[in-house]
mmCIF file of C-alpha atoms in Angstrom:
data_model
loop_
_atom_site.group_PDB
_atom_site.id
_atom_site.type_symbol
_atom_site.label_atom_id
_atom_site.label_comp_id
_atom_site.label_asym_id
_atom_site.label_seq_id
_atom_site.Cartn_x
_atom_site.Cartn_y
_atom_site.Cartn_z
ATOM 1 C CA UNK A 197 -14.565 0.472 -1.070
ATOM 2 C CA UNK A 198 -14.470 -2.508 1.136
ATOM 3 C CA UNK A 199 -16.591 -2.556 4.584
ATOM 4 C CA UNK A 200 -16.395 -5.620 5.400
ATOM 5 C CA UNK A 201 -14.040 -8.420 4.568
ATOM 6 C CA UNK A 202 -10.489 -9.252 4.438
ATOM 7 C CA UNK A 203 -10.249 -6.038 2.404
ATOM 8 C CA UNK A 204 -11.922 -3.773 4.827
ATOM 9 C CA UNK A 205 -8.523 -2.949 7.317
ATOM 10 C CA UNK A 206 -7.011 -1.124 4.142
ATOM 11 C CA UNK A 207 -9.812 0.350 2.645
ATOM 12 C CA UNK A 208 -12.390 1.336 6.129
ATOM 13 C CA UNK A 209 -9.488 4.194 7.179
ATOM 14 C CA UNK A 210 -9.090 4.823 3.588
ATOM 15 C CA UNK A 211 -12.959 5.442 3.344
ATOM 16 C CA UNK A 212 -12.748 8.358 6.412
ATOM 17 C CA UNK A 213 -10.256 9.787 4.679
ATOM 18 C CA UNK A 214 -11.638 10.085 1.290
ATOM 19 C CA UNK A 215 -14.949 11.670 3.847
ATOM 20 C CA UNK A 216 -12.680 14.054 5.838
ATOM 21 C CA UNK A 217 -11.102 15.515 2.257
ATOM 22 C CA UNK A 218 -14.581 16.263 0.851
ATOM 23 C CA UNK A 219 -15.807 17.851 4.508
ATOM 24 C CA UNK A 220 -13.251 20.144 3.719
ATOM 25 C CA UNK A 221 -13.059 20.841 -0.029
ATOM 26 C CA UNK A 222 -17.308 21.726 0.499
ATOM 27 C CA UNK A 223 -15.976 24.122 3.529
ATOM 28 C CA UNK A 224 -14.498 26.113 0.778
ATOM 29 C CA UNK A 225 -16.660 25.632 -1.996
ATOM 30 C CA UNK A 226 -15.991 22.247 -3.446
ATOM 31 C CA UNK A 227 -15.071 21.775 -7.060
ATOM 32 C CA UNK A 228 -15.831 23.336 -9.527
ATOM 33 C CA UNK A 229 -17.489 25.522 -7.785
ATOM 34 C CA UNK A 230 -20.031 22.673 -7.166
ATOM 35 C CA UNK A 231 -20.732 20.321 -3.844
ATOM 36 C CA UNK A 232 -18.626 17.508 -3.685
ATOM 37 C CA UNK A 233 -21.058 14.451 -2.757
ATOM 38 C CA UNK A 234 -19.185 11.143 -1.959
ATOM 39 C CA UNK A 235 -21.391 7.749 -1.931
ATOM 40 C CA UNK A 236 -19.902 4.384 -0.911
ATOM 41 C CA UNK A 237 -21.338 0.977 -1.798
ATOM 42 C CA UNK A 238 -19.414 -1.548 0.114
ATOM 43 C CA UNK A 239 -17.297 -4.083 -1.912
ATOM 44 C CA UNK A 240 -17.979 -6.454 0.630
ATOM 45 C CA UNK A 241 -14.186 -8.163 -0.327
ATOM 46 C CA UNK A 242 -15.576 -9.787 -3.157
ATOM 47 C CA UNK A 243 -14.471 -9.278 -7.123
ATOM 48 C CA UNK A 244 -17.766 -10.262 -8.517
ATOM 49 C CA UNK A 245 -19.522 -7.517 -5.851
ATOM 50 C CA UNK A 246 -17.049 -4.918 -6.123
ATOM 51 C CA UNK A 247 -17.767 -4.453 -9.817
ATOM 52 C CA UNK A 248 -21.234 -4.557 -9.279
ATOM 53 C CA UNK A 249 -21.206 -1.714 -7.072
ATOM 54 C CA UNK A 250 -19.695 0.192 -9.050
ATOM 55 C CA UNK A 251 -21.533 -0.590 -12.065
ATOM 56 C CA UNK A 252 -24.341 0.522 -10.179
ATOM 57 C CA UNK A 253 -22.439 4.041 -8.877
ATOM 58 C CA UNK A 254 -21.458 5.112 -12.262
ATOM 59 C CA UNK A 255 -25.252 4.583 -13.225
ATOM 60 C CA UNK A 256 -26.162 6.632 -10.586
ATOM 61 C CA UNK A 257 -24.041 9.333 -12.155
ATOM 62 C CA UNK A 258 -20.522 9.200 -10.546
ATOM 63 C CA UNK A 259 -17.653 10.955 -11.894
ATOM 64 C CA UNK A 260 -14.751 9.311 -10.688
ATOM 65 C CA UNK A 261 -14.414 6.032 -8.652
ATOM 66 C CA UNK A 262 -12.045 5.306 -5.951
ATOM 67 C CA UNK A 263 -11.307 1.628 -5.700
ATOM 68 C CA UNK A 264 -10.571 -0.557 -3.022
ATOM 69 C CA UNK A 265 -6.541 -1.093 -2.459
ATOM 70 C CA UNK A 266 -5.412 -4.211 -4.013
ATOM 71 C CA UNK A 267 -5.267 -5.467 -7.551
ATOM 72 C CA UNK A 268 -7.284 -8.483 -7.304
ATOM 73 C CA UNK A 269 -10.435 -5.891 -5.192
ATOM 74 C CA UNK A 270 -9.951 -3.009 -7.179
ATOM 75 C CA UNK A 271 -9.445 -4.376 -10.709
ATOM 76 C CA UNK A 272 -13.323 -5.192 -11.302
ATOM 77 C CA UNK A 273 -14.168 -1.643 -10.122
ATOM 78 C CA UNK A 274 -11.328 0.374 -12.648
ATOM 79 C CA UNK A 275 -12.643 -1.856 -15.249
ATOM 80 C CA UNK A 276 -16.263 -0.788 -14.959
ATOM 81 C CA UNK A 277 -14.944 2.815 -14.850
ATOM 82 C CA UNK A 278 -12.898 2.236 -18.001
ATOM 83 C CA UNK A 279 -15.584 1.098 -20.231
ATOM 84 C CA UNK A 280 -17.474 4.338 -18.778
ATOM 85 C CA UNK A 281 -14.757 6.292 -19.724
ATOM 86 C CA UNK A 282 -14.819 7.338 -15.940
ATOM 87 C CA UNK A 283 -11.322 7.853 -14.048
ATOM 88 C CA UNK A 284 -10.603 5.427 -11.075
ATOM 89 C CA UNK A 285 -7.642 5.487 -8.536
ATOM 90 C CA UNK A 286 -6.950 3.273 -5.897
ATOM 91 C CA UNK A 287 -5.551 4.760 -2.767
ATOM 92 C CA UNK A 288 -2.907 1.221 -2.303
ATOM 93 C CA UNK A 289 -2.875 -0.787 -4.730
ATOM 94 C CA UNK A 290 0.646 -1.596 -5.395
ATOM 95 C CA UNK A 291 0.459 -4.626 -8.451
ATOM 96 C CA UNK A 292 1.988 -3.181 -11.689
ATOM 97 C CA UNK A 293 -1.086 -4.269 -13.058
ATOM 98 C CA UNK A 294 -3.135 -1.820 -11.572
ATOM 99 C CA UNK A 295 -2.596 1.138 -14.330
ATOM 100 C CA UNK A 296 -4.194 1.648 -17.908
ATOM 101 C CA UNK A 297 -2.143 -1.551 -19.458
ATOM 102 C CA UNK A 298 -4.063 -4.050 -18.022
ATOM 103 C CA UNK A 299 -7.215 -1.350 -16.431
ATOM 104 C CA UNK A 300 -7.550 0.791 -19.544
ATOM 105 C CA UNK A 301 -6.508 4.482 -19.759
ATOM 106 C CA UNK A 302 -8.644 6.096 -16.929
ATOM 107 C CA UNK A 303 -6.896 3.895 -14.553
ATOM 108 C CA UNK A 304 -4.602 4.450 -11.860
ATOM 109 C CA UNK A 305 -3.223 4.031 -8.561
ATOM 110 C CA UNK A 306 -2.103 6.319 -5.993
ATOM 111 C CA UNK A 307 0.819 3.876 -4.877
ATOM 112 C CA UNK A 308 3.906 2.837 -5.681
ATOM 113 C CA UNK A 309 4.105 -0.284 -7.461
ATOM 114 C CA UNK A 310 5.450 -2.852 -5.953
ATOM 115 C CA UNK A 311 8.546 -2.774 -8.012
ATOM 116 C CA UNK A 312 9.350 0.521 -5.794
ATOM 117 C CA UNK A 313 8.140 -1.304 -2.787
ATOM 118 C CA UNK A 314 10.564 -4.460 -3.655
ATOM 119 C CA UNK A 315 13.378 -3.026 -4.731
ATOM 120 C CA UNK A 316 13.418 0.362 -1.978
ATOM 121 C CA UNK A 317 13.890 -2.554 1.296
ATOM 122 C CA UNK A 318 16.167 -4.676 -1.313
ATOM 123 C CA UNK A 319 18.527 -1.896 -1.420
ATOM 124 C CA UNK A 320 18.345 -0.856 2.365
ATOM 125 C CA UNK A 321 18.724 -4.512 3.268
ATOM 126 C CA UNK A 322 21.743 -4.363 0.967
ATOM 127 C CA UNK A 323 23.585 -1.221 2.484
ATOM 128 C CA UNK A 324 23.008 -2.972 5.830
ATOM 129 C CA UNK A 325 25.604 -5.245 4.678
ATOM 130 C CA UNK A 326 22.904 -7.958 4.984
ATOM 131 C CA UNK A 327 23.668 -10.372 2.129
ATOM 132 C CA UNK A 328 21.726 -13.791 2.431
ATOM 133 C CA UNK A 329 18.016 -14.027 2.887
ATOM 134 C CA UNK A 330 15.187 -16.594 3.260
ATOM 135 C CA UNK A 331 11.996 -15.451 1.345
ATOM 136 C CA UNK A 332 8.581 -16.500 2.908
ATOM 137 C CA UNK A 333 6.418 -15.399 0.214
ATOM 138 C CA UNK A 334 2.374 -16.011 0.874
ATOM 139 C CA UNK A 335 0.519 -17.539 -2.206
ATOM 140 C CA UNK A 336 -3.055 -15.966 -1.742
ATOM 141 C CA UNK A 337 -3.220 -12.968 -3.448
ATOM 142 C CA UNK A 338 -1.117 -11.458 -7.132
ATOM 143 C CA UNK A 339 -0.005 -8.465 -4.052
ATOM 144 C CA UNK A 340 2.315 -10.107 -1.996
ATOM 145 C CA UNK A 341 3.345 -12.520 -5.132
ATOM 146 C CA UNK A 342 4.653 -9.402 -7.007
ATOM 147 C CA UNK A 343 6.388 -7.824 -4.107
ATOM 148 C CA UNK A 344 8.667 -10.890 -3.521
ATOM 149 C CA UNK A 345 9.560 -10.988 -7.090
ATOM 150 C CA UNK A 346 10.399 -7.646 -7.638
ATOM 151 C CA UNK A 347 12.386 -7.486 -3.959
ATOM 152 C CA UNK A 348 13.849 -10.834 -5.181
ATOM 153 C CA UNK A 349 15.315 -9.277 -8.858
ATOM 154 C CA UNK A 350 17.022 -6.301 -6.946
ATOM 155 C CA UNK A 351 18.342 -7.548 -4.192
ATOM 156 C CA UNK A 352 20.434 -10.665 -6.709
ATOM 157 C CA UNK A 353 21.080 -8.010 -9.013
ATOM 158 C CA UNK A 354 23.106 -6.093 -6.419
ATOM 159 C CA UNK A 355 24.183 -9.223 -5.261
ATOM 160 C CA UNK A 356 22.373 -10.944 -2.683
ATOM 161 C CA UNK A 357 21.652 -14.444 -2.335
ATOM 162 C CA UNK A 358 18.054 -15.632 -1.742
ATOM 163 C CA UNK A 359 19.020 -19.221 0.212
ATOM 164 C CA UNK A 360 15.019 -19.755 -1.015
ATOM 165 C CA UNK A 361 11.331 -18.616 -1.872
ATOM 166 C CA UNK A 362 8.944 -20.253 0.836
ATOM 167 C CA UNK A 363 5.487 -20.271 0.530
ATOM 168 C CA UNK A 364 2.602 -20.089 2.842
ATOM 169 C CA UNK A 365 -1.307 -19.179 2.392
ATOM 170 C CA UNK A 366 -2.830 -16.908 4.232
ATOM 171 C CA UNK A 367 -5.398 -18.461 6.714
ATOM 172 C CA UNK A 368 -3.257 -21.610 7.539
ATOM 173 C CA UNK A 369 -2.399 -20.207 10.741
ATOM 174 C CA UNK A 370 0.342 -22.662 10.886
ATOM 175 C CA UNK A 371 4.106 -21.367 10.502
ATOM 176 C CA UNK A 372 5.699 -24.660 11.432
ATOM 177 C CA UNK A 373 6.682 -26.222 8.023
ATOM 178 C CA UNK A 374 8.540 -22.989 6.743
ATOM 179 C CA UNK A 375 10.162 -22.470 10.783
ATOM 180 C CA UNK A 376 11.680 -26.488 10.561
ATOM 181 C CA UNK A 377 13.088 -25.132 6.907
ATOM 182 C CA UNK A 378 14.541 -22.218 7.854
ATOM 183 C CA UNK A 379 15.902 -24.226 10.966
ATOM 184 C CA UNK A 380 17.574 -26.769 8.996
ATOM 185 C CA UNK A 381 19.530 -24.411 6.707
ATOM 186 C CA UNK A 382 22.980 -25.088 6.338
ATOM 187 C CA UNK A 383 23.830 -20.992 7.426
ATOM 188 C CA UNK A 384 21.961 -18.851 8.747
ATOM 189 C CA UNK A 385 20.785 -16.114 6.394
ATOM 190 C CA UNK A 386 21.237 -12.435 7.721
ATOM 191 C CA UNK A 387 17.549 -11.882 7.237
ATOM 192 C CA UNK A 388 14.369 -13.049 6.637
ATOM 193 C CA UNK A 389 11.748 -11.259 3.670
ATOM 194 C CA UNK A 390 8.575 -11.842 4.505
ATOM 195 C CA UNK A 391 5.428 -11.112 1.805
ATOM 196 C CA UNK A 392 2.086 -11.258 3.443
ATOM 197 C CA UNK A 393 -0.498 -9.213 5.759
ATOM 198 C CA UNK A 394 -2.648 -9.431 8.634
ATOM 199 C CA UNK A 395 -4.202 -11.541 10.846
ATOM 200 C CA UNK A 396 -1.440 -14.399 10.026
ATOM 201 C CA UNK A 397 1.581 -12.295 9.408
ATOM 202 C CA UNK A 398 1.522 -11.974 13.404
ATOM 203 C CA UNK A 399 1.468 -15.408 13.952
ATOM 204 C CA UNK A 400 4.459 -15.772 11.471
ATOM 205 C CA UNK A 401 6.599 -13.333 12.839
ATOM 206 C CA UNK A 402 5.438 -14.436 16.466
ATOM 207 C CA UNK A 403 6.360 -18.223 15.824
ATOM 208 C CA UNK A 404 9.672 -17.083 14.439
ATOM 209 C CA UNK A 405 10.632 -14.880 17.434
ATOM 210 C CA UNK A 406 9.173 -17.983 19.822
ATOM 211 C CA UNK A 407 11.237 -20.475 18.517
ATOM 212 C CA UNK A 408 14.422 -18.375 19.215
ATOM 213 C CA UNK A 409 15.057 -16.997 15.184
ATOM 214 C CA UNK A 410 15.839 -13.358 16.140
ATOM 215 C CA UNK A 411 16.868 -12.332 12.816
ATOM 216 C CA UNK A 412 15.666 -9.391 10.964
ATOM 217 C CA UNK A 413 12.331 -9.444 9.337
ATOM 218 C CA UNK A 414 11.716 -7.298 6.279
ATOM 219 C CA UNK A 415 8.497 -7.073 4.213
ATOM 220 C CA UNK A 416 6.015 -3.915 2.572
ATOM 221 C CA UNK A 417 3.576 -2.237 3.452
ATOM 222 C CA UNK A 418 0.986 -4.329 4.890
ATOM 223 C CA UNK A 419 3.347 -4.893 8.112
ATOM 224 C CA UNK A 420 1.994 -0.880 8.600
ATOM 225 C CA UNK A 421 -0.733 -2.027 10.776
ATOM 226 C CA UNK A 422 -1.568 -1.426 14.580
ATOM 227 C CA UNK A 423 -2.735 -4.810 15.080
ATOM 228 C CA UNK A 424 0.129 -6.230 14.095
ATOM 229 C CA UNK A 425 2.151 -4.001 16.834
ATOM 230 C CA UNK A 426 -0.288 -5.054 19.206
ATOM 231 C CA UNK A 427 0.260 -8.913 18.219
ATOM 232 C CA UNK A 428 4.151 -8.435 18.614
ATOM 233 C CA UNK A 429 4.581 -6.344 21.406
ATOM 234 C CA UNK A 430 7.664 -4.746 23.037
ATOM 235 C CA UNK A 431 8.866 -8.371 23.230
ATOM 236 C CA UNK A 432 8.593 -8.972 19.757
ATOM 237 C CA UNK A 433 8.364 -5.760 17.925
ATOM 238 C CA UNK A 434 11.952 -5.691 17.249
ATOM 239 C CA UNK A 435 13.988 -5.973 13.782
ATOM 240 C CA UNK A 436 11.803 -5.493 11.982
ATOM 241 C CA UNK A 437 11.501 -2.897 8.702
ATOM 242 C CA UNK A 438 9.240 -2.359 6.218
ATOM 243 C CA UNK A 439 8.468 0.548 3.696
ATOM 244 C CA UNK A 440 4.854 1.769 3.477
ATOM 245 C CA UNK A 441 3.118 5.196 2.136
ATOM 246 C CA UNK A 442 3.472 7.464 4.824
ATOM 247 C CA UNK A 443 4.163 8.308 8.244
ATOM 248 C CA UNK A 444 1.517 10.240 10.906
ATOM 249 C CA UNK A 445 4.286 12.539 11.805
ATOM 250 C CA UNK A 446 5.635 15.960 11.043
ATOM 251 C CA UNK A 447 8.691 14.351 9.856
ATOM 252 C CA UNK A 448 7.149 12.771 6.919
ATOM 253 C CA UNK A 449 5.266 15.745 5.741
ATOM 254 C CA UNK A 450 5.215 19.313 7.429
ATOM 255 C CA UNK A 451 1.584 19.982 7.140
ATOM 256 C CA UNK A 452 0.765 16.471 8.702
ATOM 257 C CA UNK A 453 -0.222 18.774 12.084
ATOM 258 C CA UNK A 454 -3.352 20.115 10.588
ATOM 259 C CA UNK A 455 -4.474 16.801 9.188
ATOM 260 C CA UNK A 456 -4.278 15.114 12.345
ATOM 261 C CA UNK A 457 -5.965 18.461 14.219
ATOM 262 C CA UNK A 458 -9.215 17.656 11.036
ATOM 263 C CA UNK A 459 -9.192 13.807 11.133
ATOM 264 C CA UNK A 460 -9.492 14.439 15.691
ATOM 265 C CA UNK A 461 -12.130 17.106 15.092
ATOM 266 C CA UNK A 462 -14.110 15.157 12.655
ATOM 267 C CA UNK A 463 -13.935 11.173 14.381
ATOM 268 C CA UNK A 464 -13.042 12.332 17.813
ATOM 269 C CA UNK A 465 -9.317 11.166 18.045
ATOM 270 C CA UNK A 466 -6.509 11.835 16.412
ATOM 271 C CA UNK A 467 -5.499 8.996 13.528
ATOM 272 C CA UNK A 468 -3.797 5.505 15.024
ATOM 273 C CA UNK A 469 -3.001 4.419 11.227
ATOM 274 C CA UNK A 470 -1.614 5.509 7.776
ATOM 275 C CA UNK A 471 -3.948 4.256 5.503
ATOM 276 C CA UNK A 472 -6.619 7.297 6.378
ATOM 277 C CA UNK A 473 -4.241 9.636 4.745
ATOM 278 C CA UNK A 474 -3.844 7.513 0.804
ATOM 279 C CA UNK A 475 -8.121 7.980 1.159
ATOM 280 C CA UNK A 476 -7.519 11.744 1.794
ATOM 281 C CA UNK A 477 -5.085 11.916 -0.730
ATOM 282 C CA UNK A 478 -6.949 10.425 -4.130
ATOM 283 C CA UNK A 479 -10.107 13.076 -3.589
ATOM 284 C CA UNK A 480 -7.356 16.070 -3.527
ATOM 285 C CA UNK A 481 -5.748 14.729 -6.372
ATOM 286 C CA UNK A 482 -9.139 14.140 -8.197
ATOM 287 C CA UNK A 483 -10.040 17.667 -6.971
ATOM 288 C CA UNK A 484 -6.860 19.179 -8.185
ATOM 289 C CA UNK A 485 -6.609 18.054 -11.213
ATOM 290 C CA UNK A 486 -10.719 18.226 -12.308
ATOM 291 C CA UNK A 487 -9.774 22.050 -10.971
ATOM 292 C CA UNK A 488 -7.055 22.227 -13.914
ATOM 293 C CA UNK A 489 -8.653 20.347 -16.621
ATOM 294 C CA UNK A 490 -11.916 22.485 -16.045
ATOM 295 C CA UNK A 491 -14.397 19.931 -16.059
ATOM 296 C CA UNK A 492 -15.693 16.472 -14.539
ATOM 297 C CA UNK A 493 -14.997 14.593 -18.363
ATOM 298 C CA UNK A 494 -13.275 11.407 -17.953
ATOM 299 C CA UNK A 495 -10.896 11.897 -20.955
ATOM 300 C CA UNK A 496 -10.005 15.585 -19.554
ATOM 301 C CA UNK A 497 -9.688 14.331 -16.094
ATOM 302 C CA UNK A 498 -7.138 11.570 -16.765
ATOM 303 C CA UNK A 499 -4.626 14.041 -19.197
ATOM 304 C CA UNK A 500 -4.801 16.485 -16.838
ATOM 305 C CA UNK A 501 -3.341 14.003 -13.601
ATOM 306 C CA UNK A 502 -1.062 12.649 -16.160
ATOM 307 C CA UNK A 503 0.309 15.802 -16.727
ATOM 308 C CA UNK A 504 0.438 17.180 -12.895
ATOM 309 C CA UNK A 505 2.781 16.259 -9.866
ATOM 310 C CA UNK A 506 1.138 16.293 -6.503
ATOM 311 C CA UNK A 507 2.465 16.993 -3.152
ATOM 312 C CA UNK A 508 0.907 14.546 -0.994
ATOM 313 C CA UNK A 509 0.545 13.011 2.906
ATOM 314 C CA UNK A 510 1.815 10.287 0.946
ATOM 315 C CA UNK A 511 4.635 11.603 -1.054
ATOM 316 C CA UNK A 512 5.263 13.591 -3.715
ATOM 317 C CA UNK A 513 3.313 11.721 -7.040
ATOM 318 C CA UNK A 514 3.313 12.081 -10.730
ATOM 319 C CA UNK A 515 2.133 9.506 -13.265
ATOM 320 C CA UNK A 516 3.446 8.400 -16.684
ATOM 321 C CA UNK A 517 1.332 8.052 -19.926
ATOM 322 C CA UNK A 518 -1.213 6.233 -20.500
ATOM 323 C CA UNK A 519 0.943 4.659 -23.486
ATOM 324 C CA UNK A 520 3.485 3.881 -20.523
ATOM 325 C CA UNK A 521 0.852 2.431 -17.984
ATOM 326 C CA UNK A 522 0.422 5.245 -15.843
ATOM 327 C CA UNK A 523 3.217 4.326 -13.727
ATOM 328 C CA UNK A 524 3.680 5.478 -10.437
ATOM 329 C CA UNK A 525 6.816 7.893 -9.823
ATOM 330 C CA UNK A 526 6.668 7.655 -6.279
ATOM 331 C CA UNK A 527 9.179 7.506 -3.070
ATOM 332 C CA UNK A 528 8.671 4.614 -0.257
ATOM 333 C CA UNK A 529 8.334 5.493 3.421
ATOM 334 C CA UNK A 530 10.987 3.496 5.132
ATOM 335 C CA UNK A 531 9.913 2.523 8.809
ATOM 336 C CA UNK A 532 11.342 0.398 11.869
ATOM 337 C CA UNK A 533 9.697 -1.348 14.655
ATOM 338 C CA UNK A 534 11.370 -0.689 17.834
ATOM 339 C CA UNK A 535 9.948 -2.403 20.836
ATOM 340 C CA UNK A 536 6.810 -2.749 19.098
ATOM 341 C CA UNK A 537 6.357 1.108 17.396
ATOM 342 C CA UNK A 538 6.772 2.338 14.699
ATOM 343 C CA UNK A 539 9.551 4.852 14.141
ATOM 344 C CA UNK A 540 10.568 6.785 10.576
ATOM 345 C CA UNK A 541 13.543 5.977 9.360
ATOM 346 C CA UNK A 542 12.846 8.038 6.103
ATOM 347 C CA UNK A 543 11.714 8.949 2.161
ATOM 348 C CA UNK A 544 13.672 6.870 -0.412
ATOM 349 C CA UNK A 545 13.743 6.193 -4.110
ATOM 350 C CA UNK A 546 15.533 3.236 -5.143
ATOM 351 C CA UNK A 547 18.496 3.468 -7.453
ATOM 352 C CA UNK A 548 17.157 1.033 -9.368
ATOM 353 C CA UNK A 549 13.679 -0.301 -10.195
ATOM 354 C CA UNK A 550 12.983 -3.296 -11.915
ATOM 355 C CA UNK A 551 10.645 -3.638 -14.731
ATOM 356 C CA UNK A 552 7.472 -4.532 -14.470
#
């Protein structure tokens, strides 16, 4: 996982959960009757590094890899565990490449693909009776190029109109050229999709909301971030939705109370973000299903999670086939910013999802 570097906002909290699940599966005996032992090398956001490390891990005699949470991070260490015949999941990564078609068959991720994430806040900006939108997607990484096509494809297939696909790369810090386009359209679309992540997703929404565009702003997960509700405030924290893999509530899981009494009694304060709980969630899911298959063996491992559904913090999961890509079967946590917090809106499945 990812210390340091762009990567490390997703896959730090990720980290301390992964380290709070195995306190607590050695508290009552680990698996297999055996001591769960979790070592992290950090990825240090780089490709080249974060197959190294785990090159170096699997040497060392691991198991099972978690990789970092994105396609482009993660892919180097799944690959590594492939040719080991080791499993790997990553806790977010939401490309459809990021399963055994293009990772090999020990491969998976704990999210929903983005054609879930797409096409779940397509259809909710549809039944809002929104109907024209203005896509801003940002160029630097396959994550946030895949979400905006697959929103794209559902929401014209129920009808929509997509007035057009912008483009922006993250670390411009410099919104203007896409605000004086969006300013000079004809009509004015009834919201606005945006596809990128922090630190400049702020400053996108921010310039929008400064230059008097009050429309609604839609995007995926990576708008679930407490910096960016810091960076928008009450004053700007408004109309704004985005689906995302869980909520740090009792209303988006009923056991979420004694996770949140664990993660406080373990770091001290009770959890400020969602991406601690996808962490948590991949070592129970290892654990679980290295419990049913009876053993640590890659090959056993991997049929047995392909065979299981898991209730999770972050939904309920099960996985197809190898043959089929291991593809996520997975609901999207619908949330709304009001006055600059979060709030739950809900657990949905899209009618449709497009193929990857």
């Amino acid at each position: 996982m990812c210390q340091t570097g762009i990567q490390a906002p997703i896959d730090e909290p990720a980290l301390k959960g992964a380290q709070l699940a195995v306190e607590l599966l050695n508290e009552k005996g680990g698996i297999l009757g055996k001591k769960v032992v979790l070592k992290n090398m950090d990825g240090k956001s780089d490709p080249v590094t974060v197959g190294n490390v785990a090159k170096q891990l699997i040497d060392e005699g691991a198991v099972a890899i978690m990789a970092p949470s994105d396609f482009d991070f993660g892919g180097p260490a799944s690959r590594e565990a492939t040719a080991n015949k080791i499993v790997s999941v990553s806790p977010t990564a939401s490309s459809p490449l990021y399963g055994s078609k293009a990772l090999g068959d020990y491969a998976f991720t704990l999210s929903m693909w983005n054609t879930t994430m797409g096409a779940a806040t397509a259809e909710y900006a549809y039944k809002e009776g929104w109907r024209t939108c203005y896509v801003v997607t940002d160029s630097f990484i396959d994550y946030t190029k895949s979400l905006s096509r697959y929103f794209i494809n559902r929401f014209e297939e129920l009808g929509g109109t997509v007035f057009f696909e912008d483009s922006y790369t993250q670390g411009q810090q410099d919104f203007s050229a896409q605000l004086a386009r969006i300013k000079d359209l004809p009509e004015s679309p009834d919201f606005i999709y945006i596809s990128s992540y922090m630190p400049d997703l702020a400053m996108m929404i921010r310039t929008l909301r400064e230059n008097g565009i009050a429309l609604p702003v839609v995007g995926g997960d990576a708008y679930d971030d407490p910096a960016l509700y810091q960076a928008l405030g009450a004053q700007y924290g408004n109309d704004i939705v985005f689906d995302t893999h869980g909520y740090l509530s009792e209303e988006a899981h009923p056991d979420y109370p004694s996770f949140a009494e664990a993660w406080k009694a373990k770091y001290g304060d009770y959890p400020d973000e969602t991406w601690g709980m996808p962490g948590y969630d991949v070592i129970m899911v290892l654990a679980k299903s290295m419990e049913k298959a009876g053993s640590t063996d890659g090959d056993k491992v991997r049929l047995a999670m392909e065979s299981m559904e898991f209730d999770l913090f972050t939904g309920k999961l099960s996985w197809s086939d190898a043959a089929s890509g291991h593809e996520p079967n997975k609901a999207a946590c619908l949330v709304e910013l009001i006055d600059g917090e979060p709030n739950f809106l809900g657990w949905v499945r899209p009618d449709k999802i497009p193929a990857p």
